[in-house]
Coordinates of C-alpha atoms in Angstrom, one line a residue:
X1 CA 174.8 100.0 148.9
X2 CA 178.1 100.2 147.2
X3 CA 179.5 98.2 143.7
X4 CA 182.6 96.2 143.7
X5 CA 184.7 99.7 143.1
X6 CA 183.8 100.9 146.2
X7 CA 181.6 103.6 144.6
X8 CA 178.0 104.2 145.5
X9 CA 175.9 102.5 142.2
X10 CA 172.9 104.4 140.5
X11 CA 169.7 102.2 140.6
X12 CA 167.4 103.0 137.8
X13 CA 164.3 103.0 139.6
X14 CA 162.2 101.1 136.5
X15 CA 165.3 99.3 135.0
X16 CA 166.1 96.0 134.6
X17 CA 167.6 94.0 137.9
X18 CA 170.9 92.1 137.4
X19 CA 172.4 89.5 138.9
X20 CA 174.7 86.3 138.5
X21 CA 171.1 84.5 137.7
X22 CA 170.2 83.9 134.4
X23 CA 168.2 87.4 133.6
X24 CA 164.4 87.3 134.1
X25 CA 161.7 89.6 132.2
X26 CA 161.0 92.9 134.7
X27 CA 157.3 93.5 134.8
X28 CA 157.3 96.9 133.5
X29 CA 155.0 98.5 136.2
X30 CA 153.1 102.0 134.9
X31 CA 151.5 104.7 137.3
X32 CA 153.5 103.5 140.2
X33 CA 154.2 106.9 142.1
X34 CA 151.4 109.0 142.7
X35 CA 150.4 111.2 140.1
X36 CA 149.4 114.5 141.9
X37 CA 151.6 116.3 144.9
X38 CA 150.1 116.8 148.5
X39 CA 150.2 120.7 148.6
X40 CA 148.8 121.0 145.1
X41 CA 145.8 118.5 144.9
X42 CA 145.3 117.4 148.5
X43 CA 141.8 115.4 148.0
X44 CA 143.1 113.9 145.3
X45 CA 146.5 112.7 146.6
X46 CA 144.9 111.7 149.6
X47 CA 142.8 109.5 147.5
X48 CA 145.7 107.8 144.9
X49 CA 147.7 107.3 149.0
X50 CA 145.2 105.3 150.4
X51 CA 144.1 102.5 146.9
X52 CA 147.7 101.6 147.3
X53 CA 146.9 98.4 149.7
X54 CA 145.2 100.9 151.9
X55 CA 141.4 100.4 151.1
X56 CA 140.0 99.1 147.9
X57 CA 136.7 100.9 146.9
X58 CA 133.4 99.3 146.9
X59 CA 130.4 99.6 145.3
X60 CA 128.6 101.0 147.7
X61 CA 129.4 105.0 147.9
X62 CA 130.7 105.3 151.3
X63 CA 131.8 102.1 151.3
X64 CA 135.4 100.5 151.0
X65 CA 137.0 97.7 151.8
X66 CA 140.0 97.5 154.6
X67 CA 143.0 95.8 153.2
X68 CA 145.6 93.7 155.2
X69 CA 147.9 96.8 154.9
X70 CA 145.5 99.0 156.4
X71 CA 143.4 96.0 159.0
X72 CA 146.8 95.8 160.9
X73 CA 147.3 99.2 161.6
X74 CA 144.3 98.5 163.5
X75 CA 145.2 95.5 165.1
X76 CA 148.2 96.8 166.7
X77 CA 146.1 99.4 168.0
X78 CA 143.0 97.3 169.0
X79 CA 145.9 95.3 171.3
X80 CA 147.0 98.1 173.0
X81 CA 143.8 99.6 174.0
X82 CA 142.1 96.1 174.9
X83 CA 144.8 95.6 177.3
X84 CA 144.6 99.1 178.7
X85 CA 141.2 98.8 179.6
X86 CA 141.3 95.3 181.0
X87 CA 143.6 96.9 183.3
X88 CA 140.9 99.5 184.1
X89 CA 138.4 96.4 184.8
X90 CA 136.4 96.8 181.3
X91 CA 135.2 93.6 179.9
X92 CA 134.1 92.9 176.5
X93 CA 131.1 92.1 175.1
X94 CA 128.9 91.7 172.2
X95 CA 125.3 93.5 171.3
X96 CA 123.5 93.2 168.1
X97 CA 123.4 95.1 165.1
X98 CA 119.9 95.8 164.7
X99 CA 117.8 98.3 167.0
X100 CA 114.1 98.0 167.2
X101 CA 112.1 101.7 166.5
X102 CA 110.8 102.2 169.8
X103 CA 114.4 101.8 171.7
X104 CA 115.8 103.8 169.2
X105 CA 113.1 106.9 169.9
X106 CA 113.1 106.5 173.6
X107 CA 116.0 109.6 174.3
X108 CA 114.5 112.3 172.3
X109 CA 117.5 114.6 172.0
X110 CA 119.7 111.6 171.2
X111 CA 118.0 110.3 168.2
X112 CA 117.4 113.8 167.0
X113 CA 121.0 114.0 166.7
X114 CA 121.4 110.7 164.7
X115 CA 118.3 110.8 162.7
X116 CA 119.4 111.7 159.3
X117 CA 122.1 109.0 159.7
X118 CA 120.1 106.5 160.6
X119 CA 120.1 103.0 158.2
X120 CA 116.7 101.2 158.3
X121 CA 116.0 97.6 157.0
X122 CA 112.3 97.3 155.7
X123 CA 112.0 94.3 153.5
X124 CA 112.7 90.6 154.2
X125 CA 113.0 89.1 150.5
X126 CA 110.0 90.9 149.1
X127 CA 108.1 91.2 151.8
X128 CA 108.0 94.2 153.6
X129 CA 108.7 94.6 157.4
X130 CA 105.9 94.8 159.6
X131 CA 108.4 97.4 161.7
X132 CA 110.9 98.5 160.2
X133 CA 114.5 97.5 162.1
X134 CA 117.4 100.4 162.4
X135 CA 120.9 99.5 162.2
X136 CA 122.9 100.9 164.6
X137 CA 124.3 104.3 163.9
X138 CA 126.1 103.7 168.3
X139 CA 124.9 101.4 170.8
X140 CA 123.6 103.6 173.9
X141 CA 119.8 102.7 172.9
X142 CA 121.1 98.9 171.6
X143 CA 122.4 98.6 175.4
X144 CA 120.3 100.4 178.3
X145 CA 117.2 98.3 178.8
X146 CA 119.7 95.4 179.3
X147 CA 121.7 97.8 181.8
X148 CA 118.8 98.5 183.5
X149 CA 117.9 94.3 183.8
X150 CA 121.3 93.9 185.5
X151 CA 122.1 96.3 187.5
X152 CA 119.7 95.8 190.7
X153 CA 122.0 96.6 193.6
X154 CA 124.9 99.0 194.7
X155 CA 127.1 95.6 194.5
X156 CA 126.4 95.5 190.6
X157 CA 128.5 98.5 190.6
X158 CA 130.2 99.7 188.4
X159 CA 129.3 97.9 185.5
X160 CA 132.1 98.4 182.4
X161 CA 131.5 97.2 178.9
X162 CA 133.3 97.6 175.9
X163 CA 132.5 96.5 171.9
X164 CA 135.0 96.0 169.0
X165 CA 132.3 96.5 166.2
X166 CA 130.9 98.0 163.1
X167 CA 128.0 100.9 163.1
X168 CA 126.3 102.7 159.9
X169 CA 125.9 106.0 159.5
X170 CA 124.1 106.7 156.4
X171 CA 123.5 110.2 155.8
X172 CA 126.3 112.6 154.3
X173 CA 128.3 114.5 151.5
X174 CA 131.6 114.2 150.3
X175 CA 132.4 110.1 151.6
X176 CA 136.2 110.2 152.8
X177 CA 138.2 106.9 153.5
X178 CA 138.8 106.5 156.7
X179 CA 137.3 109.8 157.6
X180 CA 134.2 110.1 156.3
X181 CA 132.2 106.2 155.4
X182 CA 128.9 104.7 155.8
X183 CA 130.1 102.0 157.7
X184 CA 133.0 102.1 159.8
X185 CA 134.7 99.9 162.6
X186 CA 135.0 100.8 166.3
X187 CA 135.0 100.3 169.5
X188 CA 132.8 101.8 172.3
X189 CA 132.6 101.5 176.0
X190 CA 129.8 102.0 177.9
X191 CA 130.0 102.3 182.0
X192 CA 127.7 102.4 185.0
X193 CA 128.9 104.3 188.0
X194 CA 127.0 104.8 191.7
X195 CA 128.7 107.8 191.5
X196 CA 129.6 111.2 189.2
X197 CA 132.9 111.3 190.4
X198 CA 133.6 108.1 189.5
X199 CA 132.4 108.6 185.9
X200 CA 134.0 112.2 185.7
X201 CA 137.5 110.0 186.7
X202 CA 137.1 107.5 183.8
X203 CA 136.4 109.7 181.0
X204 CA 139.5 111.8 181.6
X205 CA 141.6 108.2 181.9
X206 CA 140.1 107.3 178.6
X207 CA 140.8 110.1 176.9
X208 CA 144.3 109.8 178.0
X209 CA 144.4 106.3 176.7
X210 CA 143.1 108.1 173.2
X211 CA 146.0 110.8 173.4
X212 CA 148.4 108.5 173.7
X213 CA 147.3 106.0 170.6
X214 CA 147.4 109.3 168.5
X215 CA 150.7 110.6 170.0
X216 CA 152.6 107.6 170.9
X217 CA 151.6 105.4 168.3
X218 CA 150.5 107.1 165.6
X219 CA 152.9 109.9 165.7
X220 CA 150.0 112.6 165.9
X221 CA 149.9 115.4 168.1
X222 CA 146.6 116.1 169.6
X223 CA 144.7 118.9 172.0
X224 CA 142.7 117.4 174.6
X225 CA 139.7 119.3 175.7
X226 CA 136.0 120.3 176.0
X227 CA 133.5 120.2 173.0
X228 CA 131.0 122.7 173.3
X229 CA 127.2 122.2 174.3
X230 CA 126.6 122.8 170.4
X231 CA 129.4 120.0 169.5
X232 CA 129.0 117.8 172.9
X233 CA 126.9 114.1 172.5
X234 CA 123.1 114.2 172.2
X235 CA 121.8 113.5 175.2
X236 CA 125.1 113.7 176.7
X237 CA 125.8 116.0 180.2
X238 CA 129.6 116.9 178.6
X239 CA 131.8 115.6 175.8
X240 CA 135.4 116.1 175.9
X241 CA 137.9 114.7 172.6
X242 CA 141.6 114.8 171.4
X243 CA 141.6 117.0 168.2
X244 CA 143.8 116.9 165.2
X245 CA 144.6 119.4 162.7
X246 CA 145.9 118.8 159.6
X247 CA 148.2 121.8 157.8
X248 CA 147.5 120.7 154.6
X249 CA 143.6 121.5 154.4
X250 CA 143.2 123.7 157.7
X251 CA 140.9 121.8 159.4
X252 CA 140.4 120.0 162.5
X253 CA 139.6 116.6 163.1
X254 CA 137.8 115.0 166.2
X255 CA 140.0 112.4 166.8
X256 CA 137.9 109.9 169.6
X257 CA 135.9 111.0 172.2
X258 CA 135.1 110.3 176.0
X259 CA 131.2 111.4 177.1
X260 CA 129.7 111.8 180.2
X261 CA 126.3 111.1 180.2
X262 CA 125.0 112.0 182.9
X263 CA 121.9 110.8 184.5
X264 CA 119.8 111.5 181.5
X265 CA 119.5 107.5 180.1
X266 CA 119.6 106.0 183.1
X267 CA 116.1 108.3 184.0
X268 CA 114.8 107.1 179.7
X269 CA 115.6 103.7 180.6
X270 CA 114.8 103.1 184.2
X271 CA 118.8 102.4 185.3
X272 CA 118.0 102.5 189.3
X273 CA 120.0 100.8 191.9
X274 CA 119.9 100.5 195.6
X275 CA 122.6 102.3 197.5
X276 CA 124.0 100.8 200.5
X277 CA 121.4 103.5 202.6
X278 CA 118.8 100.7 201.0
X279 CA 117.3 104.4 198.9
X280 CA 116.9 104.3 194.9
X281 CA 119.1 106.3 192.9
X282 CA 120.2 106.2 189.2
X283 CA 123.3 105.8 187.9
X284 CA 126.2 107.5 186.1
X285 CA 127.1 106.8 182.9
X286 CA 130.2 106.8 180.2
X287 CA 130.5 106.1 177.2
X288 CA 133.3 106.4 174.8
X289 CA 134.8 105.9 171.3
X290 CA 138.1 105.9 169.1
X291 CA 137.3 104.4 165.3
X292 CA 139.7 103.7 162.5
X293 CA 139.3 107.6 161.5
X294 CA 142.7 107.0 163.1
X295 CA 144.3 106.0 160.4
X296 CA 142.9 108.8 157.8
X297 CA 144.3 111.0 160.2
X298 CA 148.0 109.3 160.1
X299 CA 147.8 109.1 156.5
X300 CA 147.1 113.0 156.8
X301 CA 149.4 113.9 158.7
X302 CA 152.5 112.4 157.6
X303 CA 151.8 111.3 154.0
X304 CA 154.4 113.0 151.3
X305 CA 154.5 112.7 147.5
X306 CA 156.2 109.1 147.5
X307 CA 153.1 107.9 149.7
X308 CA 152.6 106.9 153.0
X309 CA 155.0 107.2 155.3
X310 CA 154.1 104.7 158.7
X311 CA 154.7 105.2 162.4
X312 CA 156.8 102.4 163.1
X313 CA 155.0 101.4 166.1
X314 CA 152.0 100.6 163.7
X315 CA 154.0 99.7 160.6
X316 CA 153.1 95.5 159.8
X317 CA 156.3 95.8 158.6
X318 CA 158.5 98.3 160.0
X319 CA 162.0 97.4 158.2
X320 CA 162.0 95.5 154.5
X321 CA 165.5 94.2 153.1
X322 CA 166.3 94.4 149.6
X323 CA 169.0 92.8 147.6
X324 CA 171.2 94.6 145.2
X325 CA 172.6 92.5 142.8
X326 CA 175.6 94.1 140.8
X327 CA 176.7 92.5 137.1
X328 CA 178.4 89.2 138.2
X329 CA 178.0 89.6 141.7
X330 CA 177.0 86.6 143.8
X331 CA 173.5 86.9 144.0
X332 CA 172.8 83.8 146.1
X333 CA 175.1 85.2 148.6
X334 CA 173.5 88.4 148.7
X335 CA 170.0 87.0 149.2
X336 CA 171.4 84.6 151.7
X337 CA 172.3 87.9 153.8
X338 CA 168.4 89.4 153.2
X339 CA 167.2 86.4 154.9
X340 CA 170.0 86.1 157.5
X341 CA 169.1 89.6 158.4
X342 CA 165.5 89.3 158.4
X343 CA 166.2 86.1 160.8
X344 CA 168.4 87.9 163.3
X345 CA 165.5 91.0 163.3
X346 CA 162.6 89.0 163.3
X347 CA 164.1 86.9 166.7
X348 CA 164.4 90.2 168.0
X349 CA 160.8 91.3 167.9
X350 CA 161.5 93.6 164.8
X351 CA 158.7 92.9 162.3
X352 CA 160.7 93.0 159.1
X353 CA 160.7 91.0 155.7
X354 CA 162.8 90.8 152.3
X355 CA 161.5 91.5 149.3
X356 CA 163.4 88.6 146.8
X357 CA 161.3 88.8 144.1
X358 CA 163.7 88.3 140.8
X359 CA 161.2 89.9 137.8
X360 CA 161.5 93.5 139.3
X361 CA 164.1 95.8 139.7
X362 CA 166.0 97.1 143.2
X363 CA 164.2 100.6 142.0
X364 CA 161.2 99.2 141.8
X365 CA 161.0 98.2 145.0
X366 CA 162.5 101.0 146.3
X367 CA 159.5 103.3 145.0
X368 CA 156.9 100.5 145.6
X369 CA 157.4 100.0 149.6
X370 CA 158.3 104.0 150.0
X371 CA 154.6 104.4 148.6
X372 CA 153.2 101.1 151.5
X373 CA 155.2 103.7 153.6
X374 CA 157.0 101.4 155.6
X375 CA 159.9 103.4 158.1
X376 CA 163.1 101.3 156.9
X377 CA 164.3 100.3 154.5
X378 CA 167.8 98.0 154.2
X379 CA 169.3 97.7 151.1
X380 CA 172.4 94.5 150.8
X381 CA 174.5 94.5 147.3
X382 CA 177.9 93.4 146.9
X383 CA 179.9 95.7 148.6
X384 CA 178.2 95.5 151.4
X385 CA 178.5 91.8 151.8
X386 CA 182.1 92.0 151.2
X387 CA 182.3 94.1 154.0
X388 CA 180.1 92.5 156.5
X389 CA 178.0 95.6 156.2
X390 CA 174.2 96.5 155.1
X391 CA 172.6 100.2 154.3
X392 CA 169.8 101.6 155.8
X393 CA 167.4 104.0 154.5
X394 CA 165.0 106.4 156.7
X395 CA 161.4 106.8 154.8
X396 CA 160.5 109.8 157.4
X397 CA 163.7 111.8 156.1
X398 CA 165.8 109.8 153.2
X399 CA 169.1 109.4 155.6
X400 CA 171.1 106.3 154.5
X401 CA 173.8 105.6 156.5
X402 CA 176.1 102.0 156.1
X403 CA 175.9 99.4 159.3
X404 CA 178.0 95.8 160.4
X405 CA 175.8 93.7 160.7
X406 CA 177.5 92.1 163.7
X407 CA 175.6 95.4 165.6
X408 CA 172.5 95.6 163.4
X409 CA 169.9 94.9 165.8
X410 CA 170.6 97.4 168.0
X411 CA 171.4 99.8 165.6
X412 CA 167.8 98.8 163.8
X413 CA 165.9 99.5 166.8
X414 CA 167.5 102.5 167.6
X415 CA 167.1 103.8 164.3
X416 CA 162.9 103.2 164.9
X417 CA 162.5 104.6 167.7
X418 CA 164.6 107.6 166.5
X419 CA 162.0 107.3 163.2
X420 CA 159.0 107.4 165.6
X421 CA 160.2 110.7 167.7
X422 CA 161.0 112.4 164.5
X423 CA 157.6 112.2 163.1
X424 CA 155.7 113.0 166.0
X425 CA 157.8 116.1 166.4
X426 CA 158.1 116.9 162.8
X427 CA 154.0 116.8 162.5
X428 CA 154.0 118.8 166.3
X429 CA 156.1 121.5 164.1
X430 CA 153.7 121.8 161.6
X431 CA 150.5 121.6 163.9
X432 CA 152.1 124.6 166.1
X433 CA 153.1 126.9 163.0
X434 CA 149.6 126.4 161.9
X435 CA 148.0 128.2 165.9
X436 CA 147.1 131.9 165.7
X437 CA 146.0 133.5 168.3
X438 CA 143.4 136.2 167.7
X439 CA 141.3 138.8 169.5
X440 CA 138.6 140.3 167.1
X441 CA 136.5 139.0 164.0
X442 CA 138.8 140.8 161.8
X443 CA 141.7 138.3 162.8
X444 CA 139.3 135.8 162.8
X445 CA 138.4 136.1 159.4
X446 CA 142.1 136.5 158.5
X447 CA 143.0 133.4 160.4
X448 CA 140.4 131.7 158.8
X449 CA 140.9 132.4 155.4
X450 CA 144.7 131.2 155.7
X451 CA 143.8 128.1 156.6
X452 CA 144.6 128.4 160.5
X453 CA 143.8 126.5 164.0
X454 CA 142.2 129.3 165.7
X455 CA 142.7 130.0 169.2
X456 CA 140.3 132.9 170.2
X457 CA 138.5 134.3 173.6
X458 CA 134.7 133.3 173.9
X459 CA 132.0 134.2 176.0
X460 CA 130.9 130.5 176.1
X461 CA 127.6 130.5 174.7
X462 CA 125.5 128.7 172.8
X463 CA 123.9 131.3 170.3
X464 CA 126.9 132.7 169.6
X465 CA 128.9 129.9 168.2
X466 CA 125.9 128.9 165.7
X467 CA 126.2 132.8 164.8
X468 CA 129.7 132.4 164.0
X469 CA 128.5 129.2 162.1
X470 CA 126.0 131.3 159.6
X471 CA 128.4 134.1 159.4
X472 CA 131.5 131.7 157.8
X473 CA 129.2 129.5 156.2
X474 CA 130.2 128.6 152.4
X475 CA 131.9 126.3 150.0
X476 CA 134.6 125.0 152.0
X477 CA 131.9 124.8 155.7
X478 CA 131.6 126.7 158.1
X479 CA 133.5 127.4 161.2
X480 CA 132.9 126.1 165.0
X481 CA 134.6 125.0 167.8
X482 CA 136.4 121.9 168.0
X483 CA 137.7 122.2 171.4
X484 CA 138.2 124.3 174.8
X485 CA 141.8 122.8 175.5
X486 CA 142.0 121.4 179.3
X487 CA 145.8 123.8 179.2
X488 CA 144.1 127.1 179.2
X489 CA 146.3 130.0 178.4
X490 CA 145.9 132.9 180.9
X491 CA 143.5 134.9 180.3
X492 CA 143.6 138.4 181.0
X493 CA 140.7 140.6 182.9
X494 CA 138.4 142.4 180.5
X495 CA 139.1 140.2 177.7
X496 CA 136.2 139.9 175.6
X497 CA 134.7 137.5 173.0
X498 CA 135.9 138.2 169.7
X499 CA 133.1 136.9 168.4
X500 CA 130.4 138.5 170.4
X501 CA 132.0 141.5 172.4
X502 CA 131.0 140.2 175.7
X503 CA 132.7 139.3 178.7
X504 CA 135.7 136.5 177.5
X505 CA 135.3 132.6 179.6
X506 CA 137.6 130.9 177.9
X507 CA 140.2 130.2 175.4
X508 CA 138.7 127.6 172.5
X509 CA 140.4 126.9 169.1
X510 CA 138.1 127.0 166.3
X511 CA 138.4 126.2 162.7
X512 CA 136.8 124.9 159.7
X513 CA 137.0 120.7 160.2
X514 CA 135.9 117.3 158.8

């Protein structure tokens, strides 16, 4: 944004805004930026990122409230996947909250797995409950006895149903928004197949559908891969998941999942149909999540010390105009061009809005929407009108560079999907410094104690991965695998565990996660 002299101006960025108006009070904002850096205070800054229109907290530990900033990051992403999985014939559907005890119990290894998470109503009013009534912690046990009503025949096949809902999950340590609450919002399908290749097919498209909200939309690069049977779904046959890793902290995070189940609650709950040989058999079955643990994990990841910093492609507002007004400069001119250019970006599909509010100051508003992260930001003072120009300013890297506005739009969108490259391969940067590759517990150890996503070779079973578990155990947890990445690196004959010394199956990263 230049003055009338041609030179760039300074904007104080708590000063008082100017203008030919008659002069307004500024509110004199305090506490503004953030008060701690991301590589010094992590927990702390992570917290401070997400109270700014982000989540509000509750009180309820665990629970927070989803602001409009925040709900429509998960809009943007509910649309995409609820017309992704129309296309795969998944319909959507509705099951209620509450779970009756005996449902609950019926698969023993799957409530096992839930049980110390598990909510329970037992008073109505005063009065207590004859049974006391769970409250869903996931819906496999809410849904199978109805599968098992409608599904009579080889014809009912397959049978594909999705929710958009809430589940509580009472029991833990350390509440995280986002990443860690007591009540979260999801959504999670849940197929029938006549076959196990049909089910094996969808849980690799859905996890594909999962990669690509994380990577395409939310700028974050994932592994896809295998949990292990100490990590997979109770009661689940196999459990594969996109897995992030954030720098800052060294851990992993399970970003969604995609389960087989098996055969194992179609045989609790009595899921038989009739092939076309007229002989019973029981079905296959899916079922599969993403939540909005999304979003911690964007904030995460591309977060700096002026905020957020948003993903265009999720941004509510992914381009705010601000005027500049100058001394005697024409300020209804120059807020005349704000709207003219939120008009001509707005008709092109660009979600943008001005920011004309006359009792703060250009640098105010400056620092306030770099903290709501959002990706651009145009700024339109004098000079710029005189010359039929705007300037734009990059939140992912600070470039400003001067446009005409007769080529704005195209320019605009360029610049965001320029904005949306650049922070996926930015974080991808990061992520890919942050891989070691080690052979024995000594690098191991090493690895782990900088803070590293550990790729290792591992024997593959069960005992020794909860012995790796007691041996790392400590302050900051302990480490397991998050994933046996589908793109296995070569692994060379007589490679052994480092973990175990025996005979190496596989390559797995492990770390320390959330």
């Amino acid at each position: 944004m230049a003055g009338p002299s041609g030179k760039k101006e300074k904007v104080d960025k708590a000063g008082p805004s100017g203008g030919g108006k008659k002069k307004k009070d500024v509110k004199k904002e305090t506490g503004l930026g953030l008060s701690v850096k991301k590589d010094e205070n992590f927990g702390e800054w992570y917290s401070e990122v997400c109270k700014h229109e982000m989540i509000e907290y509750y009180d309820i530990s665990g629970c927070y409230i989803l602001r409009p900033w925040s709900m429509a990051i998960w809009e943007i992403m509910q649309t995409f996947f609820d017309a992704e999985i129309k296309k795969m014939k998944v319909k959507n559907c509705y099951f209620p909250l509450f779970v009756s005890p005996g449902v609950l119990e019926k698969e023993k290894d799957h409530i096992e797995g839930f049980a110390p998470e598990v909510a329970w109503v037992t008073k109505s009013g005063k009065s207590d409950l004859e049974v006391p009534i769970a409250i869903r912690p996931t819906s496999e046990t809410v849904m199978y006895p109805y599968y098992s009503k409608w599904i009579r025949g080889h014809r009912d096949l397959p049978l594909k149903l999705n929710q958009w809902c809430n589940v509580v999950r009472w029991e833990f340590s350390n509440p995280t928004p986002f990443i860690r609450s007591r009540e979260f919002l999801w959504q999670e399908g849940h197929t029938a197949f006549a076959s196990k290749e049909e089910a094996d097919k969808e849980v690799l498209e859905i996890l594909e559908l999962y990669r690509r909200i994380y990577e395409e939309y939310l700028a974050v690069p994932v592994v896809k891969g295998m949990k292990s049977e100490n990590e997979k779904f109770a009661g689940g046959l196999y459990t594969t998941s996109v897995e992030a890793f954030i720098p800052n902290t060294g851990r992993g995070v399970q970003g969604a999942t995609s389960h087989c189940l098996g055969q194992n609650f179609a045989k609790m709950f009595e899921i038989n149909f009739e092939n076309e040989k007229g002989e019973t058999e029981m079905v296959w079955q899916n079922s599969w999540a993403y939540s909005t643990r999304t979003i911690g994990v964007m904030i995460m990841t591309h977060g700096d010390d002026k905020g957020l910093i948003l993903p265009p492609k999720v941004a509510s507002v992914q381009v705010v105009v601000i005027p500049v007004p100058y001394k005697d400069a024409n300020t209804q001119g120059i807020f005349d061009a704000c709207t003219a250019t939120v008009s001509a970006l707005s008709e092109a599909g660009i979600r943008a809005e001005e920011d004309l509010r006359d009792n703060y100051s250009p640098g105010w508003k400056y620092s306030n929407w770099e903290m709501k992260g959002v990706p651009l930001r145009i700024e339109i003072g004098p000079r710029d009108l005189e010359n039929d120009q705007v300037r734009t300013v990059r939140r992912d890297n600070g470039v400003k560079e001067d446009i005409p506005r007769g080529s704005l739009v195209e320019h605009v969108k360029e610049l965001l999907e320029k904005i949306q490259e650049n922070m996926y391969e930015v974080a991808k940067q990061k992520r890919e410094a942050c891989v070691e590759e080690i052979r024995t517990w000594d690098e191991f150890i090493a690895a782990l104690n900088k803070k590293k996503l550990i790729l290792a070779p591992w024997c593959d079973e069960e005992e020794v991965e909860r012995d790796v578990k007691a041996r790392t155990k400590g302050e900051t947890g302990a480490a397991k695998t998050l994933c046996s990445p589908f793109e296995q690196p070569e692994l060379p004959e007589g490679t052994l565990c480092f973990a175990s010394g025996k005979p190496a199956k596989k390559w797995t990263y492990w770390g320390r996660s959330y």
